[in-house]
Amino acid sequence: GAGVSQTPSNKVTEKGKYVELRCDPISGHTALYWYRQSLGQGPEFLIYFQGTGAADDSGLPNDRFFAVRPEGSVSTLKIQRTERGDSAVYLCASSRQGLPNYGYTFGSGTRLTVV
Amino acid sequence: GEDVEQSLFLSVREGDSSVINCTYTDSSSTYLYWYKQEPGAGLQLLTYIFSNMDMKQDQRLTVLLNKKDKHLSLRIADTQTGDSAIYFCAEFGGSQGNLIFGKGTKLSVKP
């Protein structure tokens, strides 16, 4: 597609529930990133995919967070047993091969609210 | 560790120049970026600079890099009300390709 698409744009869930957030990157971009942006903060890195594999998942806060990219395009971020502290905007970005001189294109994000 | 620092707020009058400053700690950073975020929107890449450059100009935007002091600035000439947004400085995090962001500077442009 023309840009990075994230769905849903907003998600409200109850504490303890499971959620899935979807990212559809720019066609042909092999690198895909998930970031989390809390209120008043800059985005914080969660996980980076190069193709189908997670090249770096060091930013995932704990084992309740998991992400997949089974066919090397669409990615899903999964959060189990959600907590109120998980409330944030989850941003996805893609990049051509992960090379820094191409920049990173971000989606509009999914605003997750855990009540 | 890696950290990117920015002042949180800047207010200017329409038509004036805005200068947003950023300091970073990772001297091995090869690329440094400026992103713009408008309310409810994603991050828009404004410009980036490679570490072997001191300055980059792109229309109304001028980026200055002082590697010795690890200081990056973004100057917006003839600032317009449409420039009101949060501006994020980011450094390239190294081999794994992730970006490290500052907390953002909220630019308010008064008519």
Tab-separated table of C-alpha atoms in Angstrom:
chain	number	residue	atom	x	y	z
A	1	GLY	CA	0.000	0.000	0.000
A	2	ALA	CA	0.886	3.662	-0.157
A	3	GLY	CA	1.543	4.004	3.543
A	4	VAL	CA	1.778	1.998	6.747
A	5	SER	CA	-1.687	0.970	7.851
A	6	GLN	CA	-2.555	0.108	11.446
A	7	THR	CA	-5.805	-1.349	12.703
A	8	PRO	CA	-7.752	-0.727	14.761
A	9	SER	CA	-7.096	2.979	15.260
A	10	ASN	CA	-8.578	2.771	18.745
A	11	LYS	CA	-9.040	-0.178	21.079
A	12	VAL	CA	-10.597	-0.171	24.524
A	13	THR	CA	-10.263	-3.382	26.485
A	14	GLU	CA	-10.781	-4.570	30.014
A	15	LYS	CA	-7.900	-5.384	32.303
A	16	GLY	CA	-6.868	-8.988	31.913
A	17	LYS	CA	-8.109	-9.388	28.334
A	18	TYR	CA	-6.084	-10.338	25.270
A	19	VAL	CA	-5.612	-7.907	22.373
A	20	GLU	CA	-4.132	-8.038	18.895
A	21	LEU	CA	-2.904	-5.004	17.005
A	22	ARG	CA	-2.259	-5.211	13.278
A	23	CYS	CA	0.278	-3.481	11.045
A	24	ASP	CA	0.335	-3.563	7.261
A	25	PRO	CA	3.656	-2.096	6.078
A	26	ILE	CA	4.537	-0.456	2.803
A	27	SER	CA	4.740	-3.053	0.068
A	28	GLY	CA	8.280	-4.262	-0.417
A	29	HIS	CA	9.595	-2.981	2.906
A	30	THR	CA	11.417	-5.866	4.524
A	31	ALA	CA	12.037	-4.176	7.878
A	32	LEU	CA	9.164	-3.619	10.315
A	33	TYR	CA	9.256	-2.038	13.764
A	34	TRP	CA	6.874	-1.743	16.676
A	35	TYR	CA	7.114	1.193	19.072
A	36	ARG	CA	5.050	2.219	22.082
A	37	GLN	CA	4.345	5.870	22.880
A	38	SER	CA	3.028	6.744	26.306
A	39	LEU	CA	1.458	10.127	26.998
A	40	GLY	CA	4.043	12.912	26.938
A	41	GLN	CA	6.851	10.591	25.906
A	42	GLY	CA	8.714	9.783	22.739
A	43	PRO	CA	8.205	6.435	21.056
A	44	GLU	CA	10.031	3.529	22.688
A	45	PHE	CA	11.300	0.602	20.666
A	46	LEU	CA	9.625	-2.756	21.185
A	47	ILE	CA	10.634	-5.162	18.413
A	48	TYR	CA	12.197	-5.208	14.954
A	49	PHE	CA	11.540	-7.714	12.149
A	50	GLN	CA	13.702	-8.292	9.137
A	51	GLY	CA	11.525	-10.402	6.872
A	52	THR	CA	9.704	-13.047	8.894
A	53	GLY	CA	12.123	-13.218	11.802
A	54	ALA	CA	12.382	-11.033	14.871
A	55	ALA	CA	15.873	-9.581	14.566
A	56	ASP	CA	15.668	-7.739	17.882
A	57	ASP	CA	12.947	-8.134	20.527
A	58	SER	CA	14.920	-6.523	23.330
A	59	GLY	CA	12.349	-3.758	23.779
A	60	LEU	CA	9.426	-6.012	24.672
A	61	PRO	CA	8.677	-5.184	28.322
A	62	ASN	CA	7.769	-8.708	29.462
A	63	ASP	CA	6.511	-12.061	28.240
A	64	ARG	CA	2.915	-10.824	27.953
A	65	PHE	CA	3.981	-9.099	24.745
A	66	PHE	CA	4.584	-11.064	21.572
A	67	ALA	CA	4.695	-10.184	17.874
A	68	VAL	CA	4.642	-12.201	14.672
A	69	ARG	CA	5.163	-11.582	10.992
A	70	PRO	CA	4.543	-14.997	9.436
A	71	GLU	CA	4.755	-14.065	5.758
A	72	GLY	CA	7.148	-11.155	5.969
A	73	SER	CA	4.533	-8.473	5.392
A	74	VAL	CA	1.653	-7.964	7.863
A	75	SER	CA	2.617	-8.076	11.530
A	76	THR	CA	0.494	-8.595	14.624
A	77	LEU	CA	1.432	-7.395	18.100
A	78	LYS	CA	-0.239	-9.530	20.761
A	79	ILE	CA	-0.682	-8.539	24.369
A	80	GLN	CA	-1.912	-11.081	26.908
A	81	ARG	CA	-3.508	-10.336	30.286
A	82	THR	CA	-3.540	-6.604	29.592
A	83	GLU	CA	-2.793	-4.192	32.425
A	84	ARG	CA	-3.720	-0.523	32.805
A	85	GLY	CA	-0.053	0.371	32.348
A	86	ASP	CA	-0.203	-1.051	28.818
A	87	SER	CA	-2.388	1.898	27.789
A	88	ALA	CA	-0.463	3.809	25.117
A	89	VAL	CA	-0.310	4.454	21.390
A	90	TYR	CA	1.322	1.551	19.597
A	91	LEU	CA	3.144	2.669	16.476
A	92	CYS	CA	4.341	0.566	13.607
A	93	ALA	CA	7.000	1.625	11.113
A	94	SER	CA	8.495	0.038	8.052
A	95	SER	CA	11.698	0.628	6.170
A	96	ARG	CA	13.335	-0.590	3.014
A	97	GLN	CA	15.740	-3.243	4.271
A	98	GLY	CA	16.194	-1.441	7.577
A	99	LEU	CA	18.785	0.879	6.118
A	100	PRO	CA	18.901	4.202	7.960
A	101	ASN	CA	19.340	6.393	4.931
A	102	TYR	CA	15.908	5.411	3.666
A	103	GLY	CA	14.201	6.645	6.801
A	104	TYR	CA	11.314	4.943	8.518
A	105	THR	CA	7.660	5.445	7.617
A	106	PHE	CA	5.280	5.340	10.556
A	107	GLY	CA	1.625	4.451	10.669
A	108	SER	CA	-0.928	6.544	12.564
A	109	GLY	CA	-0.882	4.129	15.475
A	110	THR	CA	-3.364	2.180	17.539
A	111	ARG	CA	-4.474	3.896	20.736
A	112	LEU	CA	-4.928	1.154	23.326
A	113	THR	CA	-6.851	1.950	26.482
A	114	VAL	CA	-7.044	-0.667	29.224
A	115	VAL	CA	-9.846	0.009	31.713
B	1	GLY	CA	23.489	4.240	27.908
B	2	GLU	CA	21.804	5.883	25.002
B	3	ASP	CA	19.641	8.899	25.705
B	4	VAL	CA	18.226	11.751	23.657
B	5	GLU	CA	17.282	14.991	25.411
B	6	GLN	CA	15.088	17.841	24.182
B	7	SER	CA	13.472	20.847	25.774
B	8	LEU	CA	9.736	20.232	26.136
B	9	PHE	CA	8.215	23.479	24.875
B	10	LEU	CA	8.908	26.291	22.432
B	11	SER	CA	6.651	29.217	21.575
B	12	VAL	CA	7.265	31.565	18.655
B	13	ARG	CA	5.352	34.157	16.659
B	14	GLU	CA	4.259	33.472	13.104
B	15	GLY	CA	6.967	34.549	10.680
B	16	ASP	CA	9.801	34.173	13.182
B	17	SER	CA	12.416	31.429	13.060
B	18	SER	CA	12.130	28.462	15.413
B	19	VAL	CA	15.150	26.591	16.710
B	20	ILE	CA	14.619	23.227	18.372
B	21	ASN	CA	17.599	21.701	20.125
B	22	CYS	CA	18.551	18.136	20.945
B	23	THR	CA	21.464	16.408	22.634
B	24	TYR	CA	22.348	12.759	22.298
B	25	THR	CA	24.835	10.523	24.035
B	26	ASP	CA	25.793	7.798	21.569
B	27	SER	CA	28.832	9.138	19.749
B	28	SER	CA	28.674	6.222	17.292
B	29	SER	CA	25.278	7.304	15.937
B	30	THR	CA	25.535	7.461	12.169
B	31	TYR	CA	22.188	9.053	11.372
B	32	LEU	CA	20.114	11.582	13.269
B	33	TYR	CA	16.503	12.385	12.425
B	34	TRP	CA	13.813	14.962	12.982
B	35	TYR	CA	10.203	13.795	13.030
B	36	LYS	CA	7.013	15.864	13.302
B	37	GLN	CA	3.881	14.638	15.039
B	38	GLU	CA	0.574	16.448	14.714
B	39	PRO	CA	-2.295	15.689	17.126
B	40	GLY	CA	-3.749	12.241	16.534
B	41	ALA	CA	-1.346	11.509	13.706
B	42	GLY	CA	1.684	9.304	13.228
B	43	LEU	CA	5.248	10.479	12.966
B	44	GLN	CA	6.254	12.260	9.779
B	45	LEU	CA	9.910	12.209	8.788
B	46	LEU	CA	11.034	15.797	8.186
B	47	THR	CA	14.717	15.354	7.515
B	48	TYR	CA	17.778	13.435	8.574
B	49	ILE	CA	21.512	14.071	8.614
B	50	PHE	CA	24.421	11.712	8.281
B	51	SER	CA	27.084	12.048	10.937
B	52	ASN	CA	29.812	13.156	8.517
B	53	MET	CA	27.822	16.309	7.725
B	54	ASP	CA	27.691	19.540	9.730
B	55	MET	CA	24.660	21.045	8.074
B	56	LYS	CA	21.774	20.091	5.846
B	57	GLN	CA	19.256	22.487	4.338
B	58	ASP	CA	15.892	21.545	2.887
B	59	GLN	CA	13.641	24.477	1.972
B	60	ARG	CA	12.636	26.133	5.268
B	61	LEU	CA	14.447	23.539	7.359
B	62	THR	CA	18.098	23.717	8.403
B	63	VAL	CA	19.714	20.982	10.473
B	64	LEU	CA	22.971	21.671	12.286
B	65	LEU	CA	25.076	18.895	13.797
B	66	ASN	CA	27.886	19.445	16.289
B	67	LYS	CA	29.428	16.025	16.777
B	68	LYS	CA	31.932	17.213	19.358
B	69	ASP	CA	29.152	18.402	21.669
B	70	LYS	CA	26.657	15.744	20.471
B	71	HIS	CA	24.206	18.530	19.721
B	72	LEU	CA	21.629	18.609	16.946
B	73	SER	CA	19.329	21.483	16.062
B	74	LEU	CA	16.430	22.061	13.701
B	75	ARG	CA	15.765	25.579	12.472
B	76	ILE	CA	12.442	26.352	10.821
B	77	ALA	CA	12.483	29.618	8.896
B	78	ASP	CA	9.343	31.754	8.561
B	79	THR	CA	7.411	29.598	11.004
B	80	GLN	CA	3.723	29.179	10.166
B	81	THR	CA	0.752	28.168	12.312
B	82	GLY	CA	0.732	24.867	10.414
B	83	ASP	CA	4.139	24.116	11.899
B	84	SER	CA	2.565	23.770	15.351
B	85	ALA	CA	3.256	20.181	16.387
B	86	ILE	CA	5.568	18.060	18.497
B	87	TYR	CA	9.041	17.621	17.042
B	88	PHE	CA	11.076	14.543	17.903
B	89	CYS	CA	14.798	14.138	17.590
B	90	ALA	CA	15.946	10.530	17.069
B	91	GLU	CA	19.229	8.752	16.679
B	92	PHE	CA	19.860	5.571	14.758
B	93	GLY	CA	20.358	2.854	17.340
B	94	GLY	CA	23.039	0.887	15.585
B	95	SER	CA	23.165	-2.486	13.925
B	96	GLN	CA	19.605	-3.503	14.691
B	97	GLY	CA	18.111	-0.457	13.047
B	98	ASN	CA	15.894	0.843	15.816
B	99	LEU	CA	15.526	4.556	16.459
B	100	ILE	CA	15.981	6.128	19.888
B	101	PHE	CA	13.696	9.108	20.382
B	102	GLY	CA	13.707	12.124	22.645
B	103	LYS	CA	10.535	13.098	24.516
B	104	GLY	CA	9.658	15.692	21.923
B	105	THR	CA	9.456	19.494	21.810
B	106	LYS	CA	5.998	20.999	21.521
B	107	LEU	CA	6.150	23.974	19.164
B	108	SER	CA	3.372	26.534	19.503
B	109	VAL	CA	3.100	29.198	16.828
B	110	LYS	CA	1.169	32.331	17.777
B	111	PRO	CA	-0.432	34.430	15.016
